[in-house]
Amino acid sequence: MLRTALRNVFAHTARLLMTVLAVMLGVAFVSGTLVFGDSVGQALRGASAENLRDVAVSVQAEPRPVSDDAADEGRTTALTGKLVDEIRSVPGVRAVHPGVKGTATLAAEDGRPLNADNSWQNLATNYTPDSPHGERDSRFPLVSGRGPSAAGEMALDRRTAEEAGYHIGDTVRFATDGPALTKKLVGTVETDDPRVTAGGTLALFDTATAQRLFLAPDRFDEVTVASAPGTDEERLTHRVRALLPDDGITVTSGTRLADEQAEQIVKSTAWLTRLLLVFAGIALFVGVFLIANTFTMLIAQRSRETALLRAVGAARRQVVRAVLAEAGILGLIDSAAGFALGLGIAAVLRPLLDVGGAGLPDGPLVISPSTVAWSLAVGVGVTVLAAWLPSRKAAKIAPVEALGSVDQAPPRRGMVLRNSVGGLLAVPGVLIMLYVSTLDDGAETNLMIAMCGAVLTMTGLIVLAPLLSRPLITLAGALTTRLFGVSGKLARENALRNPRRTAATASALMIGLTLITGMTVAGNSVRTALEREAVSGLTADYQVSNAGYDGIEPALGRKVAGVPGVADATPVATAPLTARGADTTVTGADPRQLGHVTALHFSAGSLDALGPGRIALSDELARRTGLSTGDTFRGTLGFDDDRRELTVVGVYRQTHAVEDAVATTADVLPHAEGGKFDSLLVKAAPGTDPSTLERDIRTALGNSPLLRVQDKEQLTKAESGEIDTMLNMMYGLLGMAVVIAVLGVVNTLAMSVFERTREVGLLRAIGLDDKGVRRMVRLESVVISLFGAVLGIGTGTFLAWACGSLAGASLSTYETVLPWGRLGLFLLLGLAIGVLAAIWPARRAARLNVLRAVNSQ
């Protein structure tokens, strides 16, 4: 039987081609993901280790406010210059680099800010020569120029300087937490810091300047110690620790610090590997339909051969084992090829992600034994699993029955049982999703319920697909018959002849389009809701904010108010608020000015009633707390447990323009972060040129790269711009499943043409020309593909609608918005898949020799 299995594999290589490709692509996705994850993790660990290559001991100092009374006066640490000198004198110390850490957002030479939305990646520190009289800092190897040594100088990492268009001698404009500053560029350096290589920037200053910008004179955030050759690292760590106070200073060996960073890196990159594996699993699941279809058709075509084996003594178990052995051999070959292809996928994933700004470090591909084992196990396991049911079906056919007929219609009882099982899965799934549509909270429990309902619904529809195929294909067939005559009618009858096969082929396409459609509808709805919410209740023309989330100084509001063309500039502050156990945020502003830049709809009270201790609530917060106009409660403002009596003087409709509560500036600003405003809402005077006004506002703000001036369109894009990026990434990841589904359609048609060789010959003999044969096969392909597309688009839309209510708690403006253009594009995609998938099978059918085809068995 093993020899029979081997012979069957090599005897039907052409018929197994699409199955080979499907398994190979699925395994390539899995192996490529695993190799990519291991390689990126190793590269990040290597970059981190390289960055800590000369660090034997790391001394970290906790920041503390300059004074206990005012945390906004700056920060200091317990690590002084005297302690640094004492560390330098410890036996075994070769070099000491005291560091000052901060962030600086740079402006490019053309004025645009660099990486302003991720300012935490814009690193700034001091350039410290290895020795007191040296000129080079080994942590930052020089590429050109020299290191900064005076107050008016700075250096940049090479990539940032090139991206910004700066050259040695240019004046660089940047901001730390206030107005724009300028310094002369004197050098460029290389760095292995993963935050910088991942898209951030690095600015270097002399030590005194860095302390003035980010810390306090004679204070440091950290000290890295390089050891002399032959020095024991742990012993040196103990010596350094003995010198330093225990309060606010942590001493760690370089090896342990590298291990801790490596562990953090593994955790931070694990999500990407898991995400890719999910989509690899989807691709393999789609491949199961193709594999099962292939073996079902092969077994039907080899039924006479199977009957002969049974007649000469082969037991049912031996038939099952022979088919599974054939599947196992096929899976092993495919898995090996897929693993090789996966190495190519892993190699191109990194540059593809880097184009999107991932900034992953370079490194060799890491191929672990577990990755090889998992890839082979997954490929063989999926293939054998998919072939199990066809093998049992082959073993159950009696020899005489199989010898009497090559192709029999599926037993009616089997279809009744299948339809019953499908109904038991689909009906509860649909009911669960209808229940989910009534929920308005995206809690974890509700998400799990929605996931279970979606899985049940999709599984039920897959099982019911043969039943659903008949009315839908009959409807499509009526159109093809009217438009294409005999070829259209034959295509409809061929698609209906074996509903199980048609359903399995269409289900593979359905799964991919269900996921794509569901994400598209949900993404489009969320984007529309975010666009509405971003400017809901906002009548101001511009919002001025700090990209580093460090607030707006009160003096800047007065500067903007004095800009010609500004009708109103309202500073807005926010602070935490606790009201009757509900934690929320309160907006503070001048009530008279706030009415000029926002449109708040009050159901009770008004903005004019605000004053000391008097507050207005959104209708949502009022509902949660049970408060209404006239009620008094003890609320907590800020983080310092300032409990006070507050009176509700108004209730307004919830809006994005302000938080869940509104109070006066005097009540909120003292409790705001750093005592600063969050933003400025600017109203332009009638007839003002927008581009001129925006430029004048930026000039009044000192053209600081940290300060953003955004109009309504920019605010909308900032809120919803990432949705399209996410959808495009998902389309790419699900593209593999769609490709496998296309292979399934090609495979089904090709093997169906082989089964119907004699039938096609008879049609040719009675007058159906080559064009008619090709049209018949193409129309059959289109009908099957459109069935899968309609089922997928409909299911995806339903699931997205049902799950949309879960976004109600976080997006009050959410409603399901169907992207009709994209849905139409997906339907056209199904049509195109049908046409393209039929090219090869149609040509093969049209080229059949009539006499040989008529005489075939």
PDB file of C-alpha atoms in Angstrom, residues 524-613:
ATOM      1  CA  ASN A 524     -14.591  52.705   7.425  1.00  0.00           C
ATOM      2  CA  SER A 525     -17.183  53.110  10.186  1.00  0.00           C
ATOM      3  CA  VAL A 526     -14.535  53.848  12.818  1.00  0.00           C
ATOM      4  CA  ARG A 527     -12.779  56.316  10.510  1.00  0.00           C
ATOM      5  CA  THR A 528     -16.047  58.132   9.806  1.00  0.00           C
ATOM      6  CA  ALA A 529     -16.844  58.229  13.530  1.00  0.00           C
ATOM      7  CA  LEU A 530     -13.385  59.572  14.356  1.00  0.00           C
ATOM      8  CA  GLU A 531     -13.680  62.213  11.658  1.00  0.00           C
ATOM      9  CA  ARG A 532     -16.999  63.346  13.079  1.00  0.00           C
ATOM     10  CA  GLU A 533     -15.808  63.214  16.656  1.00  0.00           C
ATOM     11  CA  ALA A 534     -12.511  65.013  15.979  1.00  0.00           C
ATOM     12  CA  VAL A 535     -14.311  68.295  15.262  1.00  0.00           C
ATOM     13  CA  SER A 536     -17.683  67.696  16.910  1.00  0.00           C
ATOM     14  CA  GLY A 537     -18.701  70.749  18.911  1.00  0.00           C
ATOM     15  CA  LEU A 538     -15.639  72.668  17.697  1.00  0.00           C
ATOM     16  CA  THR A 539     -16.225  75.992  15.956  1.00  0.00           C
ATOM     17  CA  ALA A 540     -12.605  77.161  16.226  1.00  0.00           C
ATOM     18  CA  ASP A 541     -10.605  77.245  13.000  1.00  0.00           C
ATOM     19  CA  TYR A 542      -7.285  76.071  14.519  1.00  0.00           C
ATOM     20  CA  GLN A 543      -6.032  74.109  17.486  1.00  0.00           C
ATOM     21  CA  VAL A 544      -2.545  74.795  18.835  1.00  0.00           C
ATOM     22  CA  SER A 545      -1.029  71.949  20.875  1.00  0.00           C
ATOM     23  CA  ASN A 546       2.298  70.543  22.008  1.00  0.00           C
ATOM     24  CA  ALA A 547       3.443  67.472  20.055  1.00  0.00           C
ATOM     25  CA  GLY A 548       5.402  66.346  23.112  1.00  0.00           C
ATOM     26  CA  TYR A 549       2.284  66.545  25.313  1.00  0.00           C
ATOM     27  CA  ASP A 550       4.141  69.013  27.541  1.00  0.00           C
ATOM     28  CA  GLY A 551       1.431  71.653  27.499  1.00  0.00           C
ATOM     29  CA  ILE A 552       1.223  75.276  26.380  1.00  0.00           C
ATOM     30  CA  GLU A 553       2.685  78.103  28.451  1.00  0.00           C
ATOM     31  CA  PRO A 554       0.047  80.733  29.405  1.00  0.00           C
ATOM     32  CA  ALA A 555       2.154  83.477  27.803  1.00  0.00           C
ATOM     33  CA  LEU A 556       1.796  81.818  24.364  1.00  0.00           C
ATOM     34  CA  GLY A 557      -1.968  82.332  24.483  1.00  0.00           C
ATOM     35  CA  ARG A 558      -1.481  86.091  24.773  1.00  0.00           C
ATOM     36  CA  LYS A 559       0.980  86.071  21.864  1.00  0.00           C
ATOM     37  CA  VAL A 560      -1.451  84.222  19.590  1.00  0.00           C
ATOM     38  CA  ALA A 561      -4.317  86.499  20.611  1.00  0.00           C
ATOM     39  CA  GLY A 562      -2.270  89.451  19.361  1.00  0.00           C
ATOM     40  CA  VAL A 563      -1.730  88.002  15.865  1.00  0.00           C
ATOM     41  CA  PRO A 564      -3.554  90.043  13.165  1.00  0.00           C
ATOM     42  CA  GLY A 565      -6.525  88.075  11.865  1.00  0.00           C
ATOM     43  CA  VAL A 566      -7.150  86.179  15.131  1.00  0.00           C
ATOM     44  CA  ALA A 567     -10.634  86.939  16.409  1.00  0.00           C
ATOM     45  CA  ASP A 568     -10.341  84.793  19.517  1.00  0.00           C
ATOM     46  CA  ALA A 569      -7.668  82.608  21.147  1.00  0.00           C
ATOM     47  CA  THR A 570      -9.036  80.560  24.010  1.00  0.00           C
ATOM     48  CA  PRO A 571      -6.566  78.656  26.194  1.00  0.00           C
ATOM     49  CA  VAL A 572      -7.932  75.318  27.436  1.00  0.00           C
ATOM     50  CA  ALA A 573      -6.622  73.332  30.419  1.00  0.00           C
ATOM     51  CA  THR A 574      -7.586  69.846  31.619  1.00  0.00           C
ATOM     52  CA  ALA A 575      -7.234  68.084  34.947  1.00  0.00           C
ATOM     53  CA  PRO A 576      -8.418  64.805  36.520  1.00  0.00           C
ATOM     54  CA  LEU A 577     -11.812  64.889  38.226  1.00  0.00           C
ATOM     55  CA  THR A 578     -13.478  62.345  40.500  1.00  0.00           C
ATOM     56  CA  ALA A 579     -17.232  62.765  40.868  1.00  0.00           C
ATOM     57  CA  ARG A 580     -19.163  60.267  43.014  1.00  0.00           C
ATOM     58  CA  GLY A 581     -16.598  57.537  42.330  1.00  0.00           C
ATOM     59  CA  ALA A 582     -16.432  58.197  38.571  1.00  0.00           C
ATOM     60  CA  ASP A 583     -12.935  59.094  37.342  1.00  0.00           C
ATOM     61  CA  THR A 584     -12.995  61.499  34.416  1.00  0.00           C
ATOM     62  CA  THR A 585     -11.446  64.744  33.120  1.00  0.00           C
ATOM     63  CA  VAL A 586     -12.593  68.348  33.445  1.00  0.00           C
ATOM     64  CA  THR A 587     -11.937  71.127  30.931  1.00  0.00           C
ATOM     65  CA  GLY A 588     -11.042  74.557  32.248  1.00  0.00           C
ATOM     66  CA  ALA A 589     -11.564  77.728  30.200  1.00  0.00           C
ATOM     67  CA  ASP A 590     -12.971  81.224  30.341  1.00  0.00           C
ATOM     68  CA  PRO A 591     -16.740  80.611  29.925  1.00  0.00           C
ATOM     69  CA  ARG A 592     -17.227  83.715  27.766  1.00  0.00           C
ATOM     70  CA  GLN A 593     -14.386  82.785  25.404  1.00  0.00           C
ATOM     71  CA  LEU A 594     -15.276  79.079  25.308  1.00  0.00           C
ATOM     72  CA  GLY A 595     -18.632  79.892  23.770  1.00  0.00           C
ATOM     73  CA  HIS A 596     -16.861  81.570  20.831  1.00  0.00           C
ATOM     74  CA  VAL A 597     -14.809  78.500  19.860  1.00  0.00           C
ATOM     75  CA  THR A 598     -17.159  75.621  20.761  1.00  0.00           C
ATOM     76  CA  ALA A 599     -20.830  74.786  20.245  1.00  0.00           C
ATOM     77  CA  LEU A 600     -22.111  73.185  23.448  1.00  0.00           C
ATOM     78  CA  HIS A 601     -25.790  72.219  23.492  1.00  0.00           C
ATOM     79  CA  PHE A 602     -27.153  72.523  27.029  1.00  0.00           C
ATOM     80  CA  SER A 603     -30.242  70.631  28.099  1.00  0.00           C
ATOM     81  CA  ALA A 604     -30.149  72.540  31.415  1.00  0.00           C
ATOM     82  CA  GLY A 605     -28.180  75.580  32.543  1.00  0.00           C
ATOM     83  CA  SER A 606     -25.566  77.377  30.425  1.00  0.00           C
ATOM     84  CA  LEU A 607     -21.914  78.384  30.245  1.00  0.00           C
ATOM     85  CA  ASP A 608     -22.756  81.739  31.823  1.00  0.00           C
ATOM     86  CA  ALA A 609     -23.566  79.977  35.110  1.00  0.00           C
ATOM     87  CA  LEU A 610     -19.967  78.700  35.522  1.00  0.00           C
ATOM     88  CA  GLY A 611     -17.919  80.249  38.291  1.00  0.00           C
ATOM     89  CA  PRO A 612     -15.805  79.382  41.348  1.00  0.00           C
ATOM     90  CA  GLY A 613     -16.936  75.934  42.500  1.00  0.00           C
TER      91      GLY A 613
END
